[in-house]
PDB file of C-alpha atoms in Angstrom:
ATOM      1  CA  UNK V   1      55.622 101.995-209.894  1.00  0.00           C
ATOM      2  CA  UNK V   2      59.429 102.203-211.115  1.00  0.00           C
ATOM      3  CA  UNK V   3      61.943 103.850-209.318  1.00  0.00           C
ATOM      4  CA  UNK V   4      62.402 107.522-208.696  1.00  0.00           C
ATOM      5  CA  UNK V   5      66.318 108.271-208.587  1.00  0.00           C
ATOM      6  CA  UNK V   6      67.254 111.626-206.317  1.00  0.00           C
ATOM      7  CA  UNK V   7      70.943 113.659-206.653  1.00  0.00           C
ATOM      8  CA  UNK V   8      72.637 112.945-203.239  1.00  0.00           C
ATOM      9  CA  UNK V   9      73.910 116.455-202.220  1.00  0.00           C
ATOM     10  CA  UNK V  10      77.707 115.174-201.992  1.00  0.00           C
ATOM     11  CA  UNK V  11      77.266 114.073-205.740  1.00  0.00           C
ATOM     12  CA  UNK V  12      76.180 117.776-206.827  1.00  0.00           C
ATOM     13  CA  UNK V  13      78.264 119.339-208.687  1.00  0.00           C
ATOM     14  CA  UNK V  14      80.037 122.192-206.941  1.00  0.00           C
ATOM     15  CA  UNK V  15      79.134 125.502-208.597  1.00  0.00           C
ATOM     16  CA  UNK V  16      81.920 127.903-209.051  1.00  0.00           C
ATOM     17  CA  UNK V  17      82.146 131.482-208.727  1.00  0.00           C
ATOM     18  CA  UNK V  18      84.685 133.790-210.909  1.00  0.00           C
ATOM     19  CA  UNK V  19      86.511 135.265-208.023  1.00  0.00           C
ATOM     20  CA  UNK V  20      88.701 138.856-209.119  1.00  0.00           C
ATOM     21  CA  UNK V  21      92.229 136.963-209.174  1.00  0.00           C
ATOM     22  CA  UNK V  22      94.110 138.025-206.512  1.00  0.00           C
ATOM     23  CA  UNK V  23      97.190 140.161-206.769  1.00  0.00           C
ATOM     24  CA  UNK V  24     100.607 137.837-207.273  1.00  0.00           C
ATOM     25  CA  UNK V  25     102.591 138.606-204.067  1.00  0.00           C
ATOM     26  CA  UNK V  26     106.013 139.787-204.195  1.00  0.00           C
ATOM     27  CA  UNK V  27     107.761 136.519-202.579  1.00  0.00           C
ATOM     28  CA  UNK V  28     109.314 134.315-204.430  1.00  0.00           C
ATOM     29  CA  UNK V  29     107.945 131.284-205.325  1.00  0.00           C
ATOM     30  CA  UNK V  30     109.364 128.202-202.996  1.00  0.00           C
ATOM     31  CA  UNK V  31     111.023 125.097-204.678  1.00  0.00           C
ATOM     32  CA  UNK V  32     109.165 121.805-204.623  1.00  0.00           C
ATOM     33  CA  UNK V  33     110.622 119.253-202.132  1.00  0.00           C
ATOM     34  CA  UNK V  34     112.259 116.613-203.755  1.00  0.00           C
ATOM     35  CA  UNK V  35     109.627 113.719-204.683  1.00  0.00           C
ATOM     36  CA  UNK V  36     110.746 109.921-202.875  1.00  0.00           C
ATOM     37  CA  UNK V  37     112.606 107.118-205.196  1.00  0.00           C
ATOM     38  CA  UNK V  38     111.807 103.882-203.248  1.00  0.00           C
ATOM     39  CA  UNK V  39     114.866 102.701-204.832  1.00  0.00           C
ATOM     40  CA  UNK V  40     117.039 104.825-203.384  1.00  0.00           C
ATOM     41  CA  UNK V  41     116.317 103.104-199.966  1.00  0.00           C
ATOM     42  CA  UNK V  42     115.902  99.493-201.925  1.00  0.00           C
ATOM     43  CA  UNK V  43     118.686  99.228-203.641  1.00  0.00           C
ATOM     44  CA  UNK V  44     121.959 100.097-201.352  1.00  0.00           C
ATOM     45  CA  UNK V  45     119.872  98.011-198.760  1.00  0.00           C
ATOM     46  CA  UNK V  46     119.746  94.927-200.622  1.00  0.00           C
ATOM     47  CA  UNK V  47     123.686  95.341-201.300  1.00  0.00           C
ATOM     48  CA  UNK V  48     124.355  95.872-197.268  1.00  0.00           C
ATOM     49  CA  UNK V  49     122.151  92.896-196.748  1.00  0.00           C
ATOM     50  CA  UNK V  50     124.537  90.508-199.772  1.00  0.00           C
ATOM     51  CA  UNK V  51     127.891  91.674-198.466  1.00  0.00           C
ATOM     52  CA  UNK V  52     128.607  93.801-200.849  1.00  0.00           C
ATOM     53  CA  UNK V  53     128.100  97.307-199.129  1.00  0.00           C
ATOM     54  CA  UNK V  54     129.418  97.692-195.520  1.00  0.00           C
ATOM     55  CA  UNK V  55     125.962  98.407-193.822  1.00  0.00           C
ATOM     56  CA  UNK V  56     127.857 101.794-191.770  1.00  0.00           C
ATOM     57  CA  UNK V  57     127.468 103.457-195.744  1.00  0.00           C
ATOM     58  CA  UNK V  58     123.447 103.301-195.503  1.00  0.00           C
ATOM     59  CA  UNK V  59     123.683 105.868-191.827  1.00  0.00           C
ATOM     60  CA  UNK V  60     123.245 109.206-194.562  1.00  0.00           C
ATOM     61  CA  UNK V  61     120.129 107.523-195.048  1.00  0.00           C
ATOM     62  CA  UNK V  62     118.936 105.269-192.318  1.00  0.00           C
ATOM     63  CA  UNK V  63     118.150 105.560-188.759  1.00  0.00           C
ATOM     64  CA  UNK V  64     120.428 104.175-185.812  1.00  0.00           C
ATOM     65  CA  UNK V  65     117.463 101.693-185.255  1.00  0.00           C
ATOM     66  CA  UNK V  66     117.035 100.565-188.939  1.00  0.00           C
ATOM     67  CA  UNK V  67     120.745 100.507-189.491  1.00  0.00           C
ATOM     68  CA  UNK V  68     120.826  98.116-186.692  1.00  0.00           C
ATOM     69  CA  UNK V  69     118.275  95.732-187.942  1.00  0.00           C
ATOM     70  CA  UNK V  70     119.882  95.434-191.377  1.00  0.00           C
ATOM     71  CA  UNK V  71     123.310  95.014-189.735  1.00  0.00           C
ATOM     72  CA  UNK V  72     121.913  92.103-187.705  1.00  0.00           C
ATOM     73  CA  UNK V  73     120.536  90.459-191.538  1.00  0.00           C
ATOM     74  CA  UNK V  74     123.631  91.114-193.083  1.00  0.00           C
ATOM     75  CA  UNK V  75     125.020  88.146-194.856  1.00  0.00           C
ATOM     76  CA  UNK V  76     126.759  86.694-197.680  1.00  0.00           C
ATOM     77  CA  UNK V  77     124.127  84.710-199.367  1.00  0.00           C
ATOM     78  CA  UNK V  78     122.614  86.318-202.626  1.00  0.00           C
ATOM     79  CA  UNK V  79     119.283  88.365-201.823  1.00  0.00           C
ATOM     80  CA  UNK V  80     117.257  89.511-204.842  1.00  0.00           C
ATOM     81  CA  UNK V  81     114.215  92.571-204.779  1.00  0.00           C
ATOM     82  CA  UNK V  82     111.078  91.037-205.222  1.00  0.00           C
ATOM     83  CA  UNK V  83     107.718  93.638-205.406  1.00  0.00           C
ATOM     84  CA  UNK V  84     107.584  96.073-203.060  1.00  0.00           C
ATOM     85  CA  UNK V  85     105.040  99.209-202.651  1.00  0.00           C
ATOM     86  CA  UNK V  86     105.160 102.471-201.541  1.00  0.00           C
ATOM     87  CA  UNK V  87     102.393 104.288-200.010  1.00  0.00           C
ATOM     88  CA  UNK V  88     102.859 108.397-198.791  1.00  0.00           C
ATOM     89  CA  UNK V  89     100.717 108.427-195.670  1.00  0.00           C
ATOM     90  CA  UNK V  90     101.782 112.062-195.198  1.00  0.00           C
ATOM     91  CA  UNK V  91     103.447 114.521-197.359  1.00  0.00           C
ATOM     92  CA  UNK V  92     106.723 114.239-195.197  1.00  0.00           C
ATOM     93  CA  UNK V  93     106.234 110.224-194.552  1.00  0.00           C
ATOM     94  CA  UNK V  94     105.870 107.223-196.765  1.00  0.00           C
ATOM     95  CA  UNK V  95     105.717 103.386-195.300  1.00  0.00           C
ATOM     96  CA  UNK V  96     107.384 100.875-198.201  1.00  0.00           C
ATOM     97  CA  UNK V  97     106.726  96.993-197.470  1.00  0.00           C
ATOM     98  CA  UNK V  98     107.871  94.137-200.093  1.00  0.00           C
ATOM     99  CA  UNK V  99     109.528  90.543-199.705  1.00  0.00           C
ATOM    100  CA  UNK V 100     113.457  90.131-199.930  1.00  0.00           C
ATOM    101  CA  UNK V 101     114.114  86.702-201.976  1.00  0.00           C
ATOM    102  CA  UNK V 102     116.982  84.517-200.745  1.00  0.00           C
ATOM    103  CA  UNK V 103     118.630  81.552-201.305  1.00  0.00           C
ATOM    104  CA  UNK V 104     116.483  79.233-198.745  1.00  0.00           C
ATOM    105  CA  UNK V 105     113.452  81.569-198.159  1.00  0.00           C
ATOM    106  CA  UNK V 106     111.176  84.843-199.109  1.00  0.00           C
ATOM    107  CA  UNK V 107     111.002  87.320-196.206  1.00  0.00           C
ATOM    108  CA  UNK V 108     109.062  90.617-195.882  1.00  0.00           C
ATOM    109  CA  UNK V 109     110.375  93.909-194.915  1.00  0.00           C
ATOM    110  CA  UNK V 110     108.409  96.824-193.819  1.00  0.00           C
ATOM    111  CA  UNK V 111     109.975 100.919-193.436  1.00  0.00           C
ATOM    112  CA  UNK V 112     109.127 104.005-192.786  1.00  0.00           C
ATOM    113  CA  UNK V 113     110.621 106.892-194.542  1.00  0.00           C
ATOM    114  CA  UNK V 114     110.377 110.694-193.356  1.00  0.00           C
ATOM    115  CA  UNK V 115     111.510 113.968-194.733  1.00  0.00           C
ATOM    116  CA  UNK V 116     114.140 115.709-192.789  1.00  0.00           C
ATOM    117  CA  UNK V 117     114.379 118.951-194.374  1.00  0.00           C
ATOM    118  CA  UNK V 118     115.349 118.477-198.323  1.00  0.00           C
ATOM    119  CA  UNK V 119     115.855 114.708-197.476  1.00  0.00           C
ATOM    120  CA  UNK V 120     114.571 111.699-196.894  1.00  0.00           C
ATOM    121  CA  UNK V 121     115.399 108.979-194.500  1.00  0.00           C
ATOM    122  CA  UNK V 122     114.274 105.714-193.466  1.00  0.00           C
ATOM    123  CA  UNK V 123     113.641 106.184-189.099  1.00  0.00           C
ATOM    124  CA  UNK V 124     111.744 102.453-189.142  1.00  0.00           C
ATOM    125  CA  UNK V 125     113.107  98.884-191.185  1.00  0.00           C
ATOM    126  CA  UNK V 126     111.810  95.844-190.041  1.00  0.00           C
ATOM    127  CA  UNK V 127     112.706  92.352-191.654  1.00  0.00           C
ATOM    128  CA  UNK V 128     109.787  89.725-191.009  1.00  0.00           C
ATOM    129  CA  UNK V 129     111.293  85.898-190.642  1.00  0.00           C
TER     130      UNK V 129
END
């Protein structure tokens, strides 16, 4: 006897009803919040973390705790990028992790970032040795 195959009922397909639209409201429309550019949390950070930045110019955009931790890795050896990923675990929060190549070793870093109104700010960094 072959096989009978049956519709799972999460697989149907959702029937839709023409609903009257409904009357467009006097408010005005709000604006979109600004969408998150890892690299504007990537990039000054790599420069505090070679020397070239002071790390006090990152506090408009970091934490007291994460400005802390990349004070404490600041140095004057040459730190490259390497991959990093973003993933929004909230509309108003996004965790980043990715590896930080220098001279004698690879290390990981891991942040949170959270929207503060219009901006965004990283409240976690940690730096893996």
């Amino acid at each position: 006897m072959p096989p009978q195959l049956r519709t799972l009922s999460s697989t149907r397909p959702a029937t839709t009803q023409h609903l009257p639209a409904e009357p467009s409201s006097p408010q005005t429309p709000t604006p979109p919040h600004p969408a998150l550019d890892a690299r504007h949390f990537l990039f000054p950070l790599v420069e505090a973390l070679n020397g070239r930045r002071p790390p006090r110019q990152l506090s408009a955009t970091f934490g007291p705790d994460a400005l802390t931790t990349v004070t404490r890795a600041a140095t004057r050896t040459q730190t490259r990028l390497g991959r990093y990923r973003l993933c929004h675990v909230s509309p108003d929060a996004a965790e980043l992790a990715g590896t930080l190549h220098m001279p004698t070793k690879v290390r990981a870093f891991a942040a949170r970032v959270e929207r503060r109104g219009s901006r965004w700010h990283c409240t976690e960094f940690h730096l893996l040795p």
